């Protein structure tokens, strides 16, 4: 669709709920009045591996206000996987609600239900648990070779991607091998996980959750509690951030169990430290890259091997390993590649979905290595990439979906110019103590599930009401990312009325049509396209109905800003027209659409970072940043920019300060914000954003995703900048001051010798 | 124990237990749910309120310590249904995404502007260093605070 | 101490020292003083069944004064870091303390955290202590009998000090002797720019006479349980021949000597040079 000027698309329409949020009126799940709700708190393992011998609850049970104490005996005995959404998925099902063989510190072994949260916490503190402890498995490398601590399940899973053949001749080639490690990350959404459940009219189990996939929750619960899907109602609650952390089915089973057992509405909450310990983390990766290139910088062959630490349970861990492999063939034209991905398990918090779903890790591995290859070739890192980046229309040699209108070259070239890359790169930076450097990185990510084993489809309903206002009924999830606003803008553009007149619903499994979820960067490209097509369908229907009612031809009717104009000069508001249609035709002005995407094009981004390193203290500051993204079309530029700012904050954290660690006894070392450092306001650099809008076919008005890719090239750009500033080869993320100084010391020693 | 304090410009007499936090008093007893609990240890700033004009994390203040104090939460900013200048600036500059850090962030910004009506960029960053945000990357928030400061100056001058 | 059914937690918020003394005369069981509160509130959250008698010191106006008395700057124990940061008196006579205060936590923490609380918590990383020690400060307080005590901060051994182990002892404030042409400075190393615990800090105090440095006192904090004196570095500072490299070298040596087998030693040994250089440069600016 080529329109010369849009009324709403491309405009900075304010978020649909921004005023509610600014006034504090928006109620998140924790803000609802208590009423008769009972309060649940999880009882979690304090040992990383072992068996629960005995749970002494006598003292706790005596506390007035305690309703029930749950132990491993109360587990329904059904093994599930919190990342599954359909029965045919092959993921290993090794999770239980309450386990008697905890596999990490934080693993749920029971719960306390009480009249108030205070009583629940007090009772919980009076419970004494006896464990038989076993030696925890903590190192992923060792874990790969060790016997499995989950009986009946393998300790390692393997995924392979390969295409082409490695050239036999080494004439005129250069080879590099690097190993890069990425840290385990806490999502750090400001709202902790929580859940509410109760039994409702018609014996329907209602679960309210700030989540990303209502239908997955319903599926898992129906399995565990053997309930029909239409007797489980999952409602998406307003959500205070997720970044993938609330994508899996984590608290809902326990909350449902407590509600079904007690007959009371139950609220189950986690504090921050419980959240860090007991939910999910971004899995850490150790990746080794072997690259073969010719002297001119053309990449000939690449081999990547990754070890992914999935933590204690399967969850979606191996999916991330497979997702990582898929990205390797979609950024550069490399004639042959081999990827071997290993997923292994340690007695630590399970890995799950986290913004980028493996892309940040695999790009850190390959983009840092690529920069070191450029150094060996004595070539500018930007130039090296330009020689190898994919072109618009390229196919995926590994067999994935076509790349579509791939504009990464535009991103890189425009970015290099806007960042004054060549100038900054060649300028001699800094005095002795403070050194500056610039670095860049490129990345790719997808737009949904098409072409993967997971089904991508949805349906939507849309109707125009008797007063001209519009209702869009879809199983959507607003994460604070602008889902509802974007869909409203698209519909507004097609139906030609202001977005404020359009209400877009959030998901409710009892009432909403199916949607695969706000995941996999599919909302703009897939849900947005569905909304567009549906709005078009309703528009055509509306015109036909008006033509019939007003006895004109539909081509003579012009729609403009909520009014229908006839050739005769008469005009009617949409509402008036809807009423005429209702009384004269006895029909609704609305429709339903089934939608499935026909492609999964790539989104791209290039990030540029300037850093200043204090070579005395090892502290690194990012002093300037540019993010250039191939977005097809920006439906709402300011929302898009906001996503990018947030993604950059997350990526800088991954590069410099964020790392979840466990001690040798399997205890989490930094399960609080005082020891787990996000980038805070003093350290956020200025970030400039450039958008490449060349339209992606299949996307609504040509738009494609930004939500995840905006955090993918960030960390390698920052690391590359530090390596450029110091001449080091830092490959262990995050670049803590200790690691920076150690690398400098190593460099100094090498220089002394050599 | 009963304590007297002023909350959002209204004198209140409330029953508190010794270990009750100011956060619990505001959210549970007084129903001021704009005050969010994000970390329970004073690190994330989501529970920030004004206490005698200064920003404090209400999760680290015990309720009885607030006896005789003047507490203001986000609910106390908007007068007669109109948005406070800061709130409007947050809206106009898209300084809100998921919204969970927003009440604490606005109160911290309010405290900053009360003390420094014309803050430099560095002062803004410093004034908000106790408030974490995972969605916006802070940059639109800085813009909003600068914007609000300017509007207040224009209004005053 | 777990709660029995008949017991409940108690809390007092005395508004005068007289009221406080009345409370202490009763020798209440499980007494815990609270001021800025963070640590205690976290403790209560982690151990919700504890039975304590809380006494809030933050409300005592008498402990929130900053004034010059008997040739000393007297700072009350309940003075907050925000007040220290902004006080003209402190900035003039104990600028290292003001500087340390600006780098404690976040605005919310500075608005509530007190110098007395900082001291009584006994954390090795407490930022308020090395400046006080370098400035030859004394602490003064009272016990439940009303007897007043005064003791120097330098060389204080907490575990063996009976005053600090008496739960009824409360700190009233600090006395910092005024120096003519006095100068003091402070530098902190954390894991980031703002809102960070000290990994290492340096406090300096000296005076000038005819442009020459007299009586330098340099203490390194967060290295050991109490601030460590950098005697060799002080000597270098007085000797006119010393240059920056030796100055920094001596600081590195101090770290190696103090924590030889700690994992963080290789890092801190190098990183302290950053703090040292900051102090040195600012010192040179003031001299010129």
Coordinates of C-alpha atoms in Angstrom, one line a residue, chain A residues 323-661:
Chain A
X323 CA 16.9 -20.1 17.6
X324 CA 20.5 -18.9 17.9
X325 CA 21.6 -21.2 15.1
X326 CA 18.9 -19.8 12.8
X327 CA 20.2 -16.3 12.9
X328 CA 23.7 -17.2 11.6
X329 CA 22.7 -17.4 8.0
X330 CA 20.6 -14.3 7.9
X331 CA 23.0 -11.4 8.4
X332 CA 26.0 -12.1 6.1
X333 CA 26.4 -13.9 2.8
X334 CA 28.6 -16.7 4.0
X335 CA 28.9 -19.5 1.5
X336 CA 29.1 -22.3 4.1
X337 CA 28.4 -22.5 7.8
X338 CA 28.1 -25.1 10.5
X339 CA 26.4 -24.5 13.8
X340 CA 26.5 -26.9 16.7
X341 CA 24.4 -25.8 19.7
X342 CA 24.5 -27.7 22.9
X343 CA 22.0 -27.1 25.7
X344 CA 23.0 -28.3 29.1
X345 CA 21.6 -28.2 32.6
X346 CA 23.0 -26.9 35.8
X347 CA 21.5 -26.5 39.3
X348 CA 20.7 -22.9 38.9
X349 CA 17.6 -20.8 38.0
X350 CA 16.1 -22.1 34.8
X351 CA 16.7 -20.1 31.6
X352 CA 13.6 -18.9 29.7
X353 CA 12.5 -16.4 27.1
X354 CA 14.3 -13.1 27.4
X355 CA 14.2 -10.2 25.0
X356 CA 15.9 -11.4 21.8
X357 CA 15.6 -15.1 22.6
X358 CA 19.2 -16.0 21.9
X359 CA 19.9 -13.3 19.4
X360 CA 21.7 -11.0 21.8
X361 CA 23.9 -14.0 22.8
X362 CA 24.7 -15.3 19.4
X363 CA 25.4 -11.8 18.0
X364 CA 27.7 -11.0 20.9
X365 CA 29.6 -14.1 20.0
X366 CA 29.8 -13.5 16.3
X367 CA 30.1 -9.7 16.1
X368 CA 32.9 -9.5 18.7
X369 CA 34.7 -12.2 16.9
X370 CA 34.2 -10.4 13.5
X371 CA 35.7 -7.2 14.9
X372 CA 38.8 -9.1 16.0
X373 CA 39.0 -10.6 12.5
X374 CA 38.8 -7.1 11.1
X375 CA 41.7 -6.2 13.3
X376 CA 43.7 -9.1 12.1
X377 CA 43.0 -8.1 8.5
X378 CA 43.8 -4.5 9.4
X379 CA 40.5 -3.6 7.9
X380 CA 37.9 -1.2 9.2
X381 CA 35.1 -3.2 10.9
X382 CA 32.4 -1.3 9.0
X383 CA 34.1 -2.0 5.7
X384 CA 34.5 -5.7 6.5
X385 CA 30.8 -5.9 7.2
X386 CA 29.8 -4.0 4.1
X387 CA 31.7 -6.6 2.0
X388 CA 29.6 -9.4 3.5
X389 CA 26.1 -8.2 4.6
X390 CA 23.1 -9.6 2.9
X391 CA 21.2 -7.8 0.2
X392 CA 17.5 -7.0 -0.1
X393 CA 15.6 -10.0 -1.4
X394 CA 18.3 -12.5 -0.3
X395 CA 17.2 -16.1 0.5
X396 CA 18.3 -17.9 3.6
X397 CA 20.8 -20.5 2.6
X398 CA 20.0 -22.6 5.7
X399 CA 16.4 -23.0 4.5
X400 CA 14.7 -20.4 6.6
X401 CA 12.1 -17.9 5.3
X402 CA 13.3 -15.4 2.7
X403 CA 14.9 -12.3 4.2
X404 CA 12.5 -9.9 2.5
X405 CA 13.5 -6.3 2.0
X406 CA 16.7 -6.6 4.0
X407 CA 18.1 -3.1 4.5
X408 CA 21.0 -3.7 6.8
X409 CA 23.4 -2.2 4.3
X410 CA 21.5 1.1 4.4
X411 CA 21.5 0.9 8.2
X412 CA 25.3 0.4 8.4
X413 CA 26.1 3.0 5.7
X414 CA 23.8 5.7 7.0
X415 CA 24.9 4.9 10.5
X416 CA 28.6 5.2 9.7
X417 CA 28.0 8.6 8.1
X418 CA 25.8 9.9 10.9
X419 CA 28.2 8.7 13.6
X420 CA 31.2 10.1 11.8
X421 CA 32.6 6.6 12.1
X422 CA 35.7 7.0 10.0
X423 CA 36.7 10.2 11.7
X424 CA 36.2 9.0 15.2
X425 CA 37.8 5.7 14.4
X426 CA 41.0 7.2 13.2
X427 CA 41.3 10.0 15.7
X428 CA 43.8 9.3 18.4
X429 CA 41.8 9.3 21.5
X430 CA 42.5 10.2 25.1
X431 CA 45.6 10.7 27.2
X432 CA 47.1 8.0 29.2
X433 CA 44.5 7.4 31.8
X434 CA 41.2 7.9 29.9
X435 CA 41.0 6.3 26.5
X436 CA 38.1 6.6 24.1
X437 CA 37.1 4.2 21.4
X438 CA 34.2 3.5 19.0
X439 CA 32.7 0.2 18.0
X440 CA 29.8 -1.0 16.0
X441 CA 27.8 -4.2 15.5
X442 CA 25.1 -5.4 13.2
X443 CA 22.2 -7.8 13.9
X444 CA 19.2 -9.5 12.6
X445 CA 16.0 -10.9 14.2
X446 CA 12.7 -12.2 13.0
X447 CA 9.0 -11.3 12.7
X448 CA 7.0 -14.1 14.2
X449 CA 6.9 -17.9 14.1
X450 CA 6.4 -18.5 10.4
X451 CA 9.0 -21.0 9.2
X452 CA 9.6 -22.3 12.7
X453 CA 8.0 -25.4 14.3
X454 CA 5.6 -23.1 16.2
X455 CA 2.3 -22.2 14.6
X456 CA 1.7 -18.5 13.9
X457 CA -1.8 -17.4 13.4
X458 CA -4.6 -15.4 14.9
X459 CA -8.1 -14.2 14.5
X460 CA -9.7 -10.8 15.2
X461 CA -13.1 -9.3 15.3
X462 CA -13.9 -5.7 14.7
X463 CA -17.1 -3.8 14.8
X464 CA -18.3 -0.3 14.5
X465 CA -20.7 0.6 17.3
X466 CA -24.0 2.6 17.1
X467 CA -22.2 5.8 17.9
X468 CA -19.3 5.3 15.5
X469 CA -16.8 4.1 18.2
X470 CA -14.9 1.0 17.3
X471 CA -14.2 -2.2 19.2
X472 CA -11.4 -4.5 18.2
X473 CA -11.6 -7.9 19.8
X474 CA -8.3 -9.7 19.8
X475 CA -6.2 -11.9 22.1
X476 CA -3.5 -9.2 22.4
X477 CA -1.1 -8.4 25.2
X478 CA 0.0 -4.9 26.1
X479 CA 3.4 -5.1 27.6
X480 CA 4.0 -1.3 27.8
X481 CA 5.5 -1.7 24.3
X482 CA 2.6 0.0 22.5
X483 CA 0.7 -3.1 21.2
X484 CA -2.7 -1.6 21.7
X485 CA -1.8 1.8 20.4
X486 CA -0.1 0.4 17.3
X487 CA -3.1 -1.7 16.4
X488 CA -5.5 1.2 17.0
X489 CA -3.4 3.4 14.7
X490 CA -3.5 0.9 11.9
X491 CA -7.3 0.5 12.2
X492 CA -7.7 4.3 12.5
X493 CA -5.8 4.8 9.3
X494 CA -8.0 2.3 7.4
X495 CA -11.3 3.3 8.8
X496 CA -10.4 7.0 8.8
X497 CA -11.3 8.0 12.3
X498 CA -9.2 9.1 15.3
X499 CA -7.4 6.4 17.3
X500 CA -9.0 7.6 20.5
X501 CA -12.3 6.3 19.1
X502 CA -10.9 2.8 18.8
X503 CA -10.8 0.4 21.7
X504 CA -8.5 -2.5 21.3
X505 CA -9.0 -5.3 23.8
X506 CA -6.5 -7.4 25.6
X507 CA -6.6 -11.2 25.8
X508 CA -9.2 -13.2 27.7
X509 CA -9.2 -16.9 26.7
X510 CA -13.0 -17.1 27.2
X511 CA -13.8 -14.2 25.0
X512 CA -10.9 -13.5 22.7
X513 CA -10.2 -15.1 19.4
X514 CA -6.9 -17.1 19.4
X515 CA -3.5 -15.4 19.1
X516 CA -0.1 -17.0 19.5
X517 CA 1.0 -14.4 22.0
X518 CA 3.0 -11.2 22.3
X519 CA 6.2 -12.9 21.6
X520 CA 8.8 -13.6 18.9
X521 CA 8.5 -10.0 17.7
X522 CA 5.3 -10.9 15.9
X523 CA 2.9 -8.2 17.0
X524 CA 3.5 -5.4 14.5
X525 CA 4.2 -7.7 11.5
X526 CA 1.5 -10.3 12.1
X527 CA -1.1 -8.9 14.4
X528 CA -0.8 -5.5 12.8
X529 CA -1.2 -7.0 9.4
X530 CA -4.3 -8.9 10.6
X531 CA -5.8 -5.7 12.0
X532 CA -5.1 -4.0 8.7
X533 CA -6.7 -6.7 6.6
X534 CA -9.7 -6.9 9.0
X535 CA -10.2 -3.2 9.0
X536 CA -10.1 -3.2 5.2
X537 CA -12.7 -6.0 5.2
X538 CA -15.0 -4.0 7.5
X539 CA -14.5 -0.9 5.6
X540 CA -15.6 -2.6 2.4
X541 CA -18.5 -4.2 4.2
X542 CA -19.5 -0.8 5.6
X543 CA -19.4 0.8 2.2
X544 CA -21.5 -2.0 0.7
X545 CA -24.0 -1.7 3.5
X546 CA -24.2 2.1 3.3
X547 CA -24.6 1.8 -0.5
X548 CA -27.5 -0.5 0.0
X549 CA -29.1 1.7 2.7
X550 CA -28.6 5.0 1.0
X551 CA -29.2 3.6 -2.5
X552 CA -26.0 4.8 -4.0
X553 CA -23.0 3.0 -5.4
X554 CA -20.3 2.3 -2.9
X555 CA -17.7 4.1 -5.1
X556 CA -19.6 7.3 -4.5
X557 CA -19.2 7.2 -0.8
X558 CA -16.2 9.0 0.7
X559 CA -15.1 8.3 4.3
X560 CA -13.4 11.1 6.1
X561 CA -12.7 11.5 9.8
X562 CA -15.6 9.5 11.1
X563 CA -18.1 10.8 8.6
X564 CA -19.5 9.3 5.4
X565 CA -20.0 11.7 2.5
X566 CA -22.4 10.9 -0.4
X567 CA -22.1 12.4 -3.8
X568 CA -25.3 14.3 -3.2
X569 CA -23.6 16.3 -0.5
X570 CA -25.3 14.6 2.4
X571 CA -23.1 13.2 5.1
X572 CA -23.7 11.0 8.1
X573 CA -21.5 10.2 11.0
X574 CA -20.4 6.6 11.2
X575 CA -22.7 6.1 14.1
X576 CA -25.7 7.3 12.2
X577 CA -24.9 5.1 9.3
X578 CA -24.5 2.1 11.6
X579 CA -27.9 2.8 13.0
X580 CA -29.5 3.0 9.6
X581 CA -27.8 -0.3 8.7
X582 CA -29.1 -1.9 11.9
X583 CA -32.7 -0.9 11.4
X584 CA -32.9 -1.2 7.6
X585 CA -30.7 -4.2 6.9
X586 CA -30.7 -5.8 10.4
X587 CA -27.0 -6.2 10.2
X588 CA -24.0 -5.4 12.2
X589 CA -21.1 -3.4 10.8
X590 CA -18.3 -5.7 11.7
X591 CA -16.4 -8.7 10.7
X592 CA -14.1 -11.5 11.8
X593 CA -10.9 -12.5 10.1
X594 CA -8.6 -15.5 10.3
X595 CA -5.0 -14.5 9.6
X596 CA -1.8 -16.4 9.1
X597 CA 1.4 -14.7 7.9
X598 CA 3.0 -15.9 4.6
X599 CA 6.5 -14.9 5.5
X600 CA 8.9 -14.1 8.2
X601 CA 11.2 -11.4 7.0
X602 CA 14.2 -10.2 8.8
X603 CA 14.5 -7.0 10.8
X604 CA 17.9 -5.5 11.1
X605 CA 19.8 -3.0 13.2
X606 CA 23.3 -1.5 13.4
X607 CA 24.4 0.0 16.7
X608 CA 27.4 2.4 17.2
X609 CA 28.9 3.1 20.6
X610 CA 31.5 5.4 21.8
X611 CA 33.1 4.6 25.2
X612 CA 35.5 6.2 27.6
X613 CA 37.6 3.8 29.7
X614 CA 39.3 4.8 32.9
X615 CA 42.4 2.6 32.6
X616 CA 43.2 3.1 36.2
X617 CA 39.9 1.9 37.7
X618 CA 38.7 -0.2 34.7
X619 CA 35.4 1.7 34.7
X620 CA 33.8 2.0 31.3
X621 CA 31.3 4.7 30.4
X622 CA 29.3 4.8 27.2
X623 CA 29.5 8.4 26.1
X624 CA 27.6 8.4 22.8
X625 CA 25.3 6.0 21.0
X626 CA 23.6 5.7 17.7
X627 CA 21.0 3.0 16.8
X628 CA 20.0 2.6 13.2
X629 CA 17.1 0.2 12.5
X630 CA 15.5 -1.2 9.4
X631 CA 11.9 -1.1 10.4
X632 CA 10.0 -1.1 7.1
X633 CA 7.8 1.7 8.3
X634 CA 7.4 3.3 11.7
X635 CA 3.8 3.1 12.6
X636 CA 4.5 5.3 15.7
X637 CA 8.1 6.8 15.6
X638 CA 8.1 7.9 19.2
X639 CA 6.9 4.5 20.5
X640 CA 9.5 2.9 18.4
X641 CA 12.2 5.2 19.6
X642 CA 11.2 4.4 23.2
X643 CA 11.6 0.7 22.5
X644 CA 15.1 1.3 21.2
X645 CA 16.1 3.4 24.2
X646 CA 15.0 0.6 26.5
X647 CA 16.7 -2.0 24.4
X648 CA 20.0 -0.1 24.4
X649 CA 19.8 0.3 28.2
X650 CA 19.4 -3.5 28.5
X651 CA 22.3 -4.2 26.0
X652 CA 24.7 -1.9 27.8
X653 CA 23.9 -3.7 31.0
X654 CA 24.7 -7.0 29.3
X655 CA 28.0 -5.5 28.0
X656 CA 29.2 -3.8 31.2
X657 CA 27.4 -4.5 34.5
X658 CA 24.8 -7.2 34.5
X659 CA 25.7 -10.8 35.5
X660 CA 23.9 -13.2 37.7
X661 CA 26.3 -15.4 39.6

